[in-house]
Amino acid sequence: MKVLKAALCLLVTYAIIVCAATPVAHAEGGKRYAMAVADDVYVYDEMERNTELFALPYTYCVEIAREYDDWYRVVYAQNDGFYEEVIGYCKKDNLLILNEPPENLYLNYPVEITLTSGDDKKYDLPALQLTVTCAFYGNFYRANTPYIYLKYDGGFGYVEGKIDDYVKNEIPSAPTVADGSSVQEAPLSAAIPLLVIGALAVAAVIALVVSGKKSHKRQ
């Protein structure tokens, strides 16, 4: 009986450890996120060149709405405060599928922009200047000139400049599989203890069965 209890304990322990160590995919219908791990991951208006809107802020994320051969249909930002969500497309290059999204998925970084009407050259009158707060979405380059993509008062546009002094997310150290799956496989070294426990449990059960048969024959 003691051997039986020990074997059962080993089997239960083995089952618990296996279940805890088995990677679990996101639940069906759950959201999938990908992180920009380069500073030139662009959001496109269409799935074609020359429709770039802005480059995702480095280490920030998009929600993957749909997957195509070389593209994702994505959602960036949320309808919150100065920001509203942008739906577009990203190439799969330099987008890291995440098992666990970071606390800050999207960069919330309002910036102040001073708008100038232009000097009156004829009468040397001062220009009107107005400072407004805009939602910064990302950088954009055209002919080696940097621009920033902004939203203000319901409209989007570009202002010359570059912003890269925002706080970055930490890039996950554990690799994800190349096909875009969110499941990570446990390394072989982690599986060895499980195999040992399983082997001990099986050996204990076999020993119990053999011992039981011998006792039965003696009777």
PDB file of N, CA, C and O in Angstrom, residues 64-91:
ATOM      1  N   ILE A  64      -2.678  42.740 -34.217  1.00  0.00           N
ATOM      2  CA  ILE A  64      -2.809  42.072 -35.507  1.00  0.00           C
ATOM      3  C   ILE A  64      -4.277  41.706 -35.721  1.00  0.00           C
ATOM      4  O   ILE A  64      -4.848  40.912 -34.960  1.00  0.00           O
ATOM      5  N   ALA A  65      -4.873  42.301 -36.743  1.00  0.00           N
ATOM      6  CA  ALA A  65      -6.275  42.033 -37.039  1.00  0.00           C
ATOM      7  C   ALA A  65      -6.446  40.907 -38.046  1.00  0.00           C
ATOM      8  O   ALA A  65      -7.425  40.158 -38.002  1.00  0.00           O
ATOM      9  N   ARG A  66      -5.470  40.795 -38.959  1.00  0.00           N
ATOM     10  CA  ARG A  66      -5.554  39.762 -39.997  1.00  0.00           C
ATOM     11  C   ARG A  66      -4.163  39.529 -40.562  1.00  0.00           C
ATOM     12  O   ARG A  66      -3.317  40.423 -40.547  1.00  0.00           O
ATOM     13  N   GLU A  67      -3.932  38.324 -41.073  1.00  0.00           N
ATOM     14  CA  GLU A  67      -2.618  37.966 -41.597  1.00  0.00           C
ATOM     15  C   GLU A  67      -2.716  37.608 -43.069  1.00  0.00           C
ATOM     16  O   GLU A  67      -3.621  36.879 -43.486  1.00  0.00           O
ATOM     17  N   TYR A  68      -1.768  38.151 -43.833  1.00  0.00           N
ATOM     18  CA  TYR A  68      -1.654  37.829 -45.250  1.00  0.00           C
ATOM     19  C   TYR A  68      -0.273  37.201 -45.482  1.00  0.00           C
ATOM     20  O   TYR A  68       0.430  36.897 -44.531  1.00  0.00           O
ATOM     21  N   ASP A  69       0.119  37.016 -46.731  1.00  0.00           N
ATOM     22  CA  ASP A  69       1.397  36.347 -47.007  1.00  0.00           C
ATOM     23  C   ASP A  69       2.568  37.080 -46.361  1.00  0.00           C
ATOM     24  O   ASP A  69       3.307  36.518 -45.562  1.00  0.00           O
ATOM     25  N   ASP A  70       2.755  38.331 -46.723  1.00  0.00           N
ATOM     26  CA  ASP A  70       3.892  39.112 -46.215  1.00  0.00           C
ATOM     27  C   ASP A  70       3.460  40.292 -45.366  1.00  0.00           C
ATOM     28  O   ASP A  70       4.293  41.117 -44.991  1.00  0.00           O
ATOM     29  N   TRP A  71       2.168  40.376 -45.078  1.00  0.00           N
ATOM     30  CA  TRP A  71       1.636  41.557 -44.409  1.00  0.00           C
ATOM     31  C   TRP A  71       0.745  41.167 -43.242  1.00  0.00           C
ATOM     32  O   TRP A  71       0.207  40.067 -43.184  1.00  0.00           O
ATOM     33  N   TYR A  72       0.597  42.123 -42.334  1.00  0.00           N
ATOM     34  CA  TYR A  72      -0.441  42.066 -41.316  1.00  0.00           C
ATOM     35  C   TYR A  72      -1.357  43.272 -41.506  1.00  0.00           C
ATOM     36  O   TYR A  72      -0.893  44.371 -41.814  1.00  0.00           O
ATOM     37  N   ARG A  73      -2.648  43.049 -41.323  1.00  0.00           N
ATOM     38  CA  ARG A  73      -3.555  44.181 -41.150  1.00  0.00           C
ATOM     39  C   ARG A  73      -3.528  44.496 -39.668  1.00  0.00           C
ATOM     40  O   ARG A  73      -3.727  43.598 -38.828  1.00  0.00           O
ATOM     41  N   VAL A  74      -3.286  45.751 -39.321  1.00  0.00           N
ATOM     42  CA  VAL A  74      -2.995  46.085 -37.932  1.00  0.00           C
ATOM     43  C   VAL A  74      -3.840  47.263 -37.444  1.00  0.00           C
ATOM     44  O   VAL A  74      -4.401  48.027 -38.230  1.00  0.00           O
ATOM     45  N   VAL A  75      -3.895  47.349 -36.146  1.00  0.00           N
ATOM     46  CA  VAL A  75      -4.514  48.489 -35.468  1.00  0.00           C
ATOM     47  C   VAL A  75      -3.468  49.083 -34.543  1.00  0.00           C
ATOM     48  O   VAL A  75      -2.831  48.367 -33.757  1.00  0.00           O
ATOM     49  N   TYR A  76      -3.300  50.396 -34.631  1.00  0.00           N
ATOM     50  CA  TYR A  76      -2.354  51.072 -33.750  1.00  0.00           C
ATOM     51  C   TYR A  76      -3.083  52.178 -33.000  1.00  0.00           C
ATOM     52  O   TYR A  76      -3.853  52.948 -33.577  1.00  0.00           O
ATOM     53  N   ALA A  77      -2.805  52.269 -31.699  1.00  0.00           N
ATOM     54  CA  ALA A  77      -3.363  53.293 -30.804  1.00  0.00           C
ATOM     55  C   ALA A  77      -4.827  52.974 -30.463  1.00  0.00           C
ATOM     56  O   ALA A  77      -5.426  52.035 -30.989  1.00  0.00           O
ATOM     57  N   GLN A  78      -5.358  53.788 -29.564  1.00  0.00           N
ATOM     58  CA  GLN A  78      -6.733  53.636 -29.107  1.00  0.00           C
ATOM     59  C   GLN A  78      -7.419  54.992 -29.128  1.00  0.00           C
ATOM     60  O   GLN A  78      -6.770  56.035 -29.144  1.00  0.00           O
ATOM     61  N   ASN A  79      -8.732  54.959 -29.122  1.00  0.00           N
ATOM     62  CA  ASN A  79      -9.509  56.196 -29.065  1.00  0.00           C
ATOM     63  C   ASN A  79      -9.512  56.695 -27.621  1.00  0.00           C
ATOM     64  O   ASN A  79     -10.388  56.346 -26.822  1.00  0.00           O
ATOM     65  N   ASP A  80      -8.494  57.475 -27.315  1.00  0.00           N
ATOM     66  CA  ASP A  80      -8.309  57.913 -25.937  1.00  0.00           C
ATOM     67  C   ASP A  80      -7.555  59.236 -25.923  1.00  0.00           C
ATOM     68  O   ASP A  80      -6.412  59.318 -26.391  1.00  0.00           O
ATOM     69  N   GLY A  81      -8.187  60.266 -25.369  1.00  0.00           N
ATOM     70  CA  GLY A  81      -7.523  61.560 -25.268  1.00  0.00           C
ATOM     71  C   GLY A  81      -7.202  62.162 -26.634  1.00  0.00           C
ATOM     72  O   GLY A  81      -8.069  62.308 -27.498  1.00  0.00           O
ATOM     73  N   PHE A  82      -5.920  62.488 -26.830  1.00  0.00           N
ATOM     74  CA  PHE A  82      -5.499  63.076 -28.104  1.00  0.00           C
ATOM     75  C   PHE A  82      -5.460  62.042 -29.233  1.00  0.00           C
ATOM     76  O   PHE A  82      -5.385  62.414 -30.404  1.00  0.00           O
ATOM     77  N   TYR A  83      -5.499  60.778 -28.884  1.00  0.00           N
ATOM     78  CA  TYR A  83      -5.259  59.724 -29.876  1.00  0.00           C
ATOM     79  C   TYR A  83      -6.551  59.089 -30.368  1.00  0.00           C
ATOM     80  O   TYR A  83      -7.563  59.063 -29.664  1.00  0.00           O
ATOM     81  N   GLU A  84      -6.466  58.562 -31.566  1.00  0.00           N
ATOM     82  CA  GLU A  84      -7.502  57.691 -32.099  1.00  0.00           C
ATOM     83  C   GLU A  84      -6.821  56.570 -32.870  1.00  0.00           C
ATOM     84  O   GLU A  84      -5.706  56.732 -33.371  1.00  0.00           O
ATOM     85  N   GLU A  85      -7.477  55.435 -32.925  1.00  0.00           N
ATOM     86  CA  GLU A  85      -6.854  54.277 -33.542  1.00  0.00           C
ATOM     87  C   GLU A  85      -6.663  54.487 -35.040  1.00  0.00           C
ATOM     88  O   GLU A  85      -7.460  55.145 -35.702  1.00  0.00           O
ATOM     89  N   VAL A  86      -5.572  53.932 -35.540  1.00  0.00           N
ATOM     90  CA  VAL A  86      -5.257  53.954 -36.965  1.00  0.00           C
ATOM     91  C   VAL A  86      -5.237  52.507 -37.459  1.00  0.00           C
ATOM     92  O   VAL A  86      -4.572  51.657 -36.870  1.00  0.00           O
ATOM     93  N   ILE A  87      -5.972  52.235 -38.504  1.00  0.00           N
ATOM     94  CA  ILE A  87      -6.005  50.903 -39.097  1.00  0.00           C
ATOM     95  C   ILE A  87      -5.229  50.936 -40.403  1.00  0.00           C
ATOM     96  O   ILE A  87      -5.459  51.806 -41.254  1.00  0.00           O
ATOM     97  N   GLY A  88      -4.284  50.033 -40.532  1.00  0.00           N
ATOM     98  CA  GLY A  88      -3.464  50.007 -41.735  1.00  0.00           C
ATOM     99  C   GLY A  88      -2.824  48.646 -41.915  1.00  0.00           C
ATOM    100  O   GLY A  88      -3.366  47.627 -41.469  1.00  0.00           O
ATOM    101  N   TYR A  89      -1.635  48.643 -42.505  1.00  0.00           N
ATOM    102  CA  TYR A  89      -0.934  47.395 -42.811  1.00  0.00           C
ATOM    103  C   TYR A  89       0.536  47.547 -42.459  1.00  0.00           C
ATOM    104  O   TYR A  89       1.106  48.641 -42.574  1.00  0.00           O
ATOM    105  N   CYS A  90       1.129  46.458 -42.024  1.00  0.00           N
ATOM    106  CA  CYS A  90       2.569  46.410 -41.753  1.00  0.00           C
ATOM    107  C   CYS A  90       3.162  45.184 -42.424  1.00  0.00           C
ATOM    108  O   CYS A  90       2.540  44.113 -42.434  1.00  0.00           O
ATOM    109  N   LYS A  91       4.358  45.340 -42.967  1.00  0.00           N
ATOM    110  CA  LYS A  91       5.097  44.166 -43.403  1.00  0.00           C
ATOM    111  C   LYS A  91       5.541  43.381 -42.173  1.00  0.00           C
ATOM    112  O   LYS A  91       5.745  43.944 -41.101  1.00  0.00           O
TER     113      LYS A  91
END
